[in-house]
Coordinates of C-alpha atoms in Angstrom, one line a residue:
M1 CA -35.1 46.5 70.3
F2 CA -32.4 43.7 71.2
I3 CA -35.3 42.9 74.5
F4 CA -37.9 43.5 72.2
D5 CA -36.5 41.4 69.2
L6 CA -35.8 38.6 71.7
L7 CA -38.7 38.0 73.5
R8 CA -41.0 37.8 70.5
T9 CA -38.3 35.4 69.5
T10 CA -38.4 33.1 72.9
Y11 CA -42.3 33.9 72.6
T12 CA -42.9 32.2 68.5
Y13 CA -39.9 29.6 70.5
C14 CA -42.6 28.6 72.9
R15 CA -45.3 28.9 70.6
V16 CA -43.6 26.2 68.0
K17 CA -43.0 24.2 71.5
L18 CA -45.8 23.6 72.5
I19 CA -47.7 23.6 69.0
S20 CA -45.8 20.8 68.5
L21 CA -45.3 19.1 71.3
N22 CA -45.9 15.3 71.1
L23 CA -45.9 13.5 75.0
F24 CA -46.5 9.6 73.2
N25 CA -43.9 10.1 70.5
S26 CA -44.0 6.8 68.7
R27 CA -41.2 8.3 66.5
S28 CA -43.0 7.4 63.4
T29 CA -42.7 9.0 60.0
D30 CA -46.4 8.6 58.7
P31 CA -48.2 12.3 59.7
T32 CA -51.8 11.2 60.9
K33 CA -50.3 8.8 63.6
L34 CA -48.3 12.2 65.0
Y35 CA -51.3 14.2 64.4
H36 CA -53.3 12.0 67.1
E37 CA -50.4 11.8 69.6
I38 CA -49.6 15.5 69.9
L39 CA -53.5 15.8 70.0
S40 CA -53.7 13.2 72.5
T41 CA -50.9 15.3 74.3
R42 CA -53.2 18.5 74.2
L43 CA -56.3 16.3 75.7
F44 CA -53.6 14.9 78.4
I45 CA -52.5 18.4 79.1
L46 CA -56.1 19.9 79.8
L47 CA -57.1 16.7 81.4
F48 CA -54.4 16.9 83.7
G49 CA -55.0 20.9 83.9
V50 CA -58.9 20.5 85.2
S51 CA -57.5 17.9 87.5
L52 CA -55.3 20.2 89.0
I53 CA -57.5 23.0 90.1
I54 CA -60.6 20.8 91.2
L55 CA -58.0 19.2 93.4
T56 CA -56.8 22.8 94.5
T57 CA -60.1 24.3 94.5
Y58 CA -60.8 21.3 96.7
T59 CA -58.1 21.3 99.0
S60 CA -58.7 24.9 100.2
F61 CA -61.9 25.2 100.6
S62 CA -62.6 21.5 102.7
P63 CA -62.4 21.7 106.2
R64 CA -59.4 20.6 108.3
M65 CA -59.7 18.8 111.1
T66 CA -57.6 19.8 114.3
T67 CA -57.4 18.1 117.5
E68 CA -57.5 20.2 121.2
N69 CA -57.3 18.7 124.4
I70 CA -59.2 19.7 127.3
Q71 CA -58.4 19.1 131.1
S72 CA -61.3 18.2 133.1
P73 CA -63.5 19.6 131.5
S74 CA -67.1 20.9 133.6
L75 CA -70.3 19.5 132.6
S76 CA -71.9 22.9 130.6
D77 CA -68.6 22.4 128.7
Y78 CA -69.6 18.4 128.1
E79 CA -72.9 19.0 126.6
Q80 CA -71.7 22.7 124.4
L81 CA -69.1 21.1 123.4
Q82 CA -70.8 17.6 122.0
K83 CA -73.8 19.8 120.2
Q84 CA -71.3 21.7 118.7
Y85 CA -69.3 18.4 117.3
S86 CA -71.3 15.6 117.9
D87 CA -70.0 13.0 115.6
T88 CA -65.8 13.7 116.4
L89 CA -66.0 14.6 120.7
Q90 CA -64.2 11.8 122.8
C91 CA -64.1 12.1 126.0
L92 CA -62.6 9.6 127.9
C93 CA -63.3 8.4 132.1
A94 CA -61.6 8.8 135.2
K95 CA -63.4 5.3 135.7
M96 CA -64.3 3.2 133.7
S97 CA -67.7 1.5 135.9
I98 CA -69.4 3.1 137.9
P99 CA -72.3 1.1 139.3
Y100 CA -76.2 2.0 138.7
Y101 CA -77.2 2.7 142.3
R102 CA -75.2 5.8 141.9
F103 CA -77.5 7.5 139.7
T104 CA -80.7 5.2 139.4
N105 CA -83.8 4.8 142.0
I106 CA -86.0 2.3 140.6
E107 CA -89.6 2.3 142.7
A108 CA -91.8 -1.1 142.0
S109 CA -95.8 -0.7 140.9
F110 CA -97.2 -4.5 141.9
H111 CA -101.4 -5.5 141.0
Q112 CA -103.8 -3.5 143.1
V113 CA -104.8 -7.2 144.4
C114 CA -101.6 -7.8 146.5
S115 CA -102.3 -4.5 149.0
S116 CA -106.1 -4.7 150.0
Y117 CA -108.1 -6.2 151.9
F118 CA -108.8 -10.1 149.5
T119 CA -105.1 -11.5 151.2
S120 CA -105.2 -10.7 154.5
Q121 CA -104.5 -13.6 156.5
E122 CA -108.7 -12.6 158.4
W123 CA -110.0 -12.7 154.8
I124 CA -108.8 -16.1 154.3
D125 CA -110.1 -18.3 157.1
F126 CA -113.0 -16.0 156.9
L127 CA -113.5 -18.1 153.6
L128 CA -112.0 -21.0 155.4
K129 CA -114.5 -21.1 157.9
N130 CA -118.0 -20.4 156.2
G131 CA -116.7 -22.3 152.9
D132 CA -119.6 -25.0 152.2
R133 CA -117.5 -28.7 151.2
N134 CA -120.4 -30.2 150.3
L135 CA -120.6 -27.8 146.8
W136 CA -119.1 -28.9 143.1
P137 CA -116.1 -28.4 143.0
M138 CA -116.2 -25.8 140.3
D139 CA -118.0 -23.3 142.5
V140 CA -116.0 -20.7 143.9
R141 CA -117.4 -20.6 147.4
T142 CA -115.2 -24.2 148.1
S143 CA -112.2 -22.4 146.5
L144 CA -112.2 -18.7 147.1
S145 CA -110.3 -18.9 151.0
A146 CA -107.4 -21.4 148.6
M147 CA -107.5 -19.1 146.0
W148 CA -107.3 -16.2 147.9
Y149 CA -104.4 -17.9 150.0
L150 CA -102.6 -18.7 146.5
I151 CA -102.3 -14.6 145.6
A152 CA -101.2 -13.6 149.0
I153 CA -98.5 -16.1 148.7
L154 CA -97.7 -15.1 145.2
C155 CA -97.7 -11.0 145.9
D156 CA -95.6 -12.3 148.5
H157 CA -93.3 -14.7 146.5
S158 CA -92.5 -11.4 144.0
V159 CA -92.3 -8.8 146.7
Q160 CA -89.5 -10.2 147.5
F161 CA -88.4 -11.6 144.3
F162 CA -87.9 -8.3 142.2
Y163 CA -87.0 -6.7 144.8
H164 CA -84.0 -9.3 145.0
A165 CA -84.0 -8.9 141.1
F166 CA -83.7 -5.1 141.6
L167 CA -81.6 -5.1 144.0
E168 CA -78.6 -7.0 141.6
F169 CA -79.3 -4.4 139.3
E170 CA -78.8 -1.6 141.5
V171 CA -75.5 -3.0 142.2
S172 CA -74.1 -3.9 138.5
F173 CA -72.2 -2.3 136.3
I174 CA -72.4 0.3 133.8
I175 CA -69.2 0.1 131.9
S176 CA -68.1 2.3 128.9
S177 CA -64.2 4.5 128.4
T178 CA -66.0 7.2 127.3
V179 CA -68.6 9.7 128.5
L180 CA -71.8 8.6 127.4
S181 CA -74.4 11.6 126.2
E182 CA -77.6 11.2 128.7
E183 CA -79.4 10.5 126.3
R184 CA -77.4 7.1 125.5
I185 CA -77.4 6.2 129.2
H186 CA -81.3 6.0 129.7
I187 CA -81.0 3.6 126.8
N188 CA -78.9 1.8 128.3
I189 CA -80.8 2.0 131.1
Q190 CA -84.3 1.4 129.8
E191 CA -82.4 -2.1 128.1
A192 CA -81.0 -3.0 131.7
V193 CA -84.2 -3.6 133.2
K194 CA -85.7 -4.4 130.5
E195 CA -83.7 -7.4 130.9
I196 CA -83.6 -8.3 134.3
Q197 CA -88.1 -7.7 134.3
Q198 CA -87.3 -10.8 131.3
T199 CA -84.9 -12.7 133.4
A200 CA -87.0 -11.9 137.1
S201 CA -90.4 -13.4 135.3
H202 CA -88.9 -16.1 133.8
S203 CA -87.1 -18.0 136.6
F204 CA -90.2 -16.8 139.2
L205 CA -92.4 -18.7 136.7
L206 CA -90.1 -21.5 136.1
P207 CA -90.9 -23.3 139.6
L208 CA -94.7 -22.5 139.3
T209 CA -94.5 -24.6 135.9
T210 CA -92.4 -26.9 137.3
I211 CA -94.5 -27.6 140.6
Q212 CA -98.0 -27.7 138.1
Q213 CA -96.3 -30.8 135.6
I214 CA -94.9 -32.4 138.9
T215 CA -98.8 -32.3 140.2
Q216 CA -100.3 -33.7 136.7
I217 CA -97.3 -36.4 136.2
N218 CA -97.8 -38.2 140.0
G219 CA -101.8 -37.6 140.4
I220 CA -101.5 -35.2 143.4
M221 CA -105.2 -34.4 144.6
A222 CA -105.7 -31.1 145.3
G223 CA -107.7 -30.1 149.0
T224 CA -110.8 -28.7 146.8
L225 CA -111.5 -31.6 144.7
I226 CA -111.4 -29.5 141.8
N227 CA -109.1 -32.1 139.9
Y228 CA -109.7 -35.5 141.2
D229 CA -113.3 -36.6 143.8
I230 CA -113.3 -39.6 146.1
S231 CA -116.1 -41.9 145.0
E232 CA -116.9 -44.9 148.2
S233 CA -119.2 -47.7 147.9
K234 CA -119.8 -50.6 149.8
Q235 CA -120.5 -54.0 148.8
P236 CA -123.6 -56.2 149.4
L237 CA -122.6 -58.1 152.6
E238 CA -118.8 -57.1 153.0
S239 CA -117.6 -55.5 155.5
F240 CA -115.5 -52.7 153.6
E241 CA -116.2 -50.4 151.5
D242 CA -114.3 -50.0 147.9
V243 CA -112.8 -46.1 147.8
Q244 CA -112.2 -45.1 143.9
V245 CA -110.1 -42.0 143.0
I246 CA -112.0 -40.7 139.5
A247 CA -109.9 -38.1 138.0
N248 CA -112.7 -34.8 137.3
K249 CA -113.6 -33.9 133.6
Y250 CA -115.0 -31.0 132.4
L251 CA -116.2 -29.3 129.1
R252 CA -114.8 -25.5 128.7
N253 CA -117.4 -23.6 127.1
G254 CA -116.5 -23.7 123.0
S255 CA -115.0 -27.2 123.0
T256 CA -116.6 -30.8 122.0
N257 CA -113.6 -32.6 124.0
N258 CA -114.0 -33.3 128.1
C259 CA -110.6 -31.4 129.6
S260 CA -108.5 -33.9 132.2
C261 CA -106.1 -33.2 134.9
L262 CA -105.7 -36.4 134.3
D263 CA -104.0 -35.9 130.7
R264 CA -103.5 -32.4 131.0
E265 CA -101.2 -30.0 132.9
S266 CA -105.0 -27.5 133.3
C267 CA -107.6 -27.5 132.7
P268 CA -108.8 -23.7 133.1
M269 CA -112.2 -22.6 133.4
P270 CA -114.0 -19.6 135.1
G271 CA -115.9 -20.3 138.2
G272 CA -118.9 -19.2 139.4
I273 CA -121.8 -20.1 141.6
Y274 CA -124.1 -22.7 140.5
L275 CA -127.3 -23.5 142.2
Y276 CA -129.1 -26.7 142.8

């Protein structure tokens, strides 16, 4: 009986203490204020308990991060780990830089005209031998040999230029302190090749543009007389001939203004065969 009475007394004491527990006691004698303080205490204890339960549950079920070191993994091991832990996997490289030629092979393809018979010296000599200089300069029969000779030079120059550009790419390095995925390596290679192509194209066109500008500024006459022509006239009772250089003017389709190399870098027009 003594133990039962002791337990009942303890329960009653604890119950009274919990009911009257006031963590925000302001020592006021106002019953209403004391009642609000006790309610605030109960609300605080309830919210604190709920927060503690949520935090404990989240901590129990959240995955734990563990670090595991694997020495010298094989390629298959790395690929398997990459599939399982793609977001957290880190594999340090034994070498931070590797030249591209160790794992790439680039083959450039050029326009088929560069390997055709039309760019051969035999064909160019044939056109030069059978050309007619007495025709209008825009008649392709007067400039075919020069055109194909220019195309042959550009083809040869482009092959050598891009060969050196890709050779420079192959001896450049891919740099990374960690192992890159195969997809990332392909992206890096494509970006590097694209940059090489853009740089090479710009460097290839720069001297051509410079030559074109120098020709236009200095009024250099083309051998085919497509930009300038020579006019000869002999005055009566004079022993000498008057020679004048005249800038050719062309009226292009869809335009009402004449185009002349005297004030323009170029006047692109389609060639043709003119019967007159």
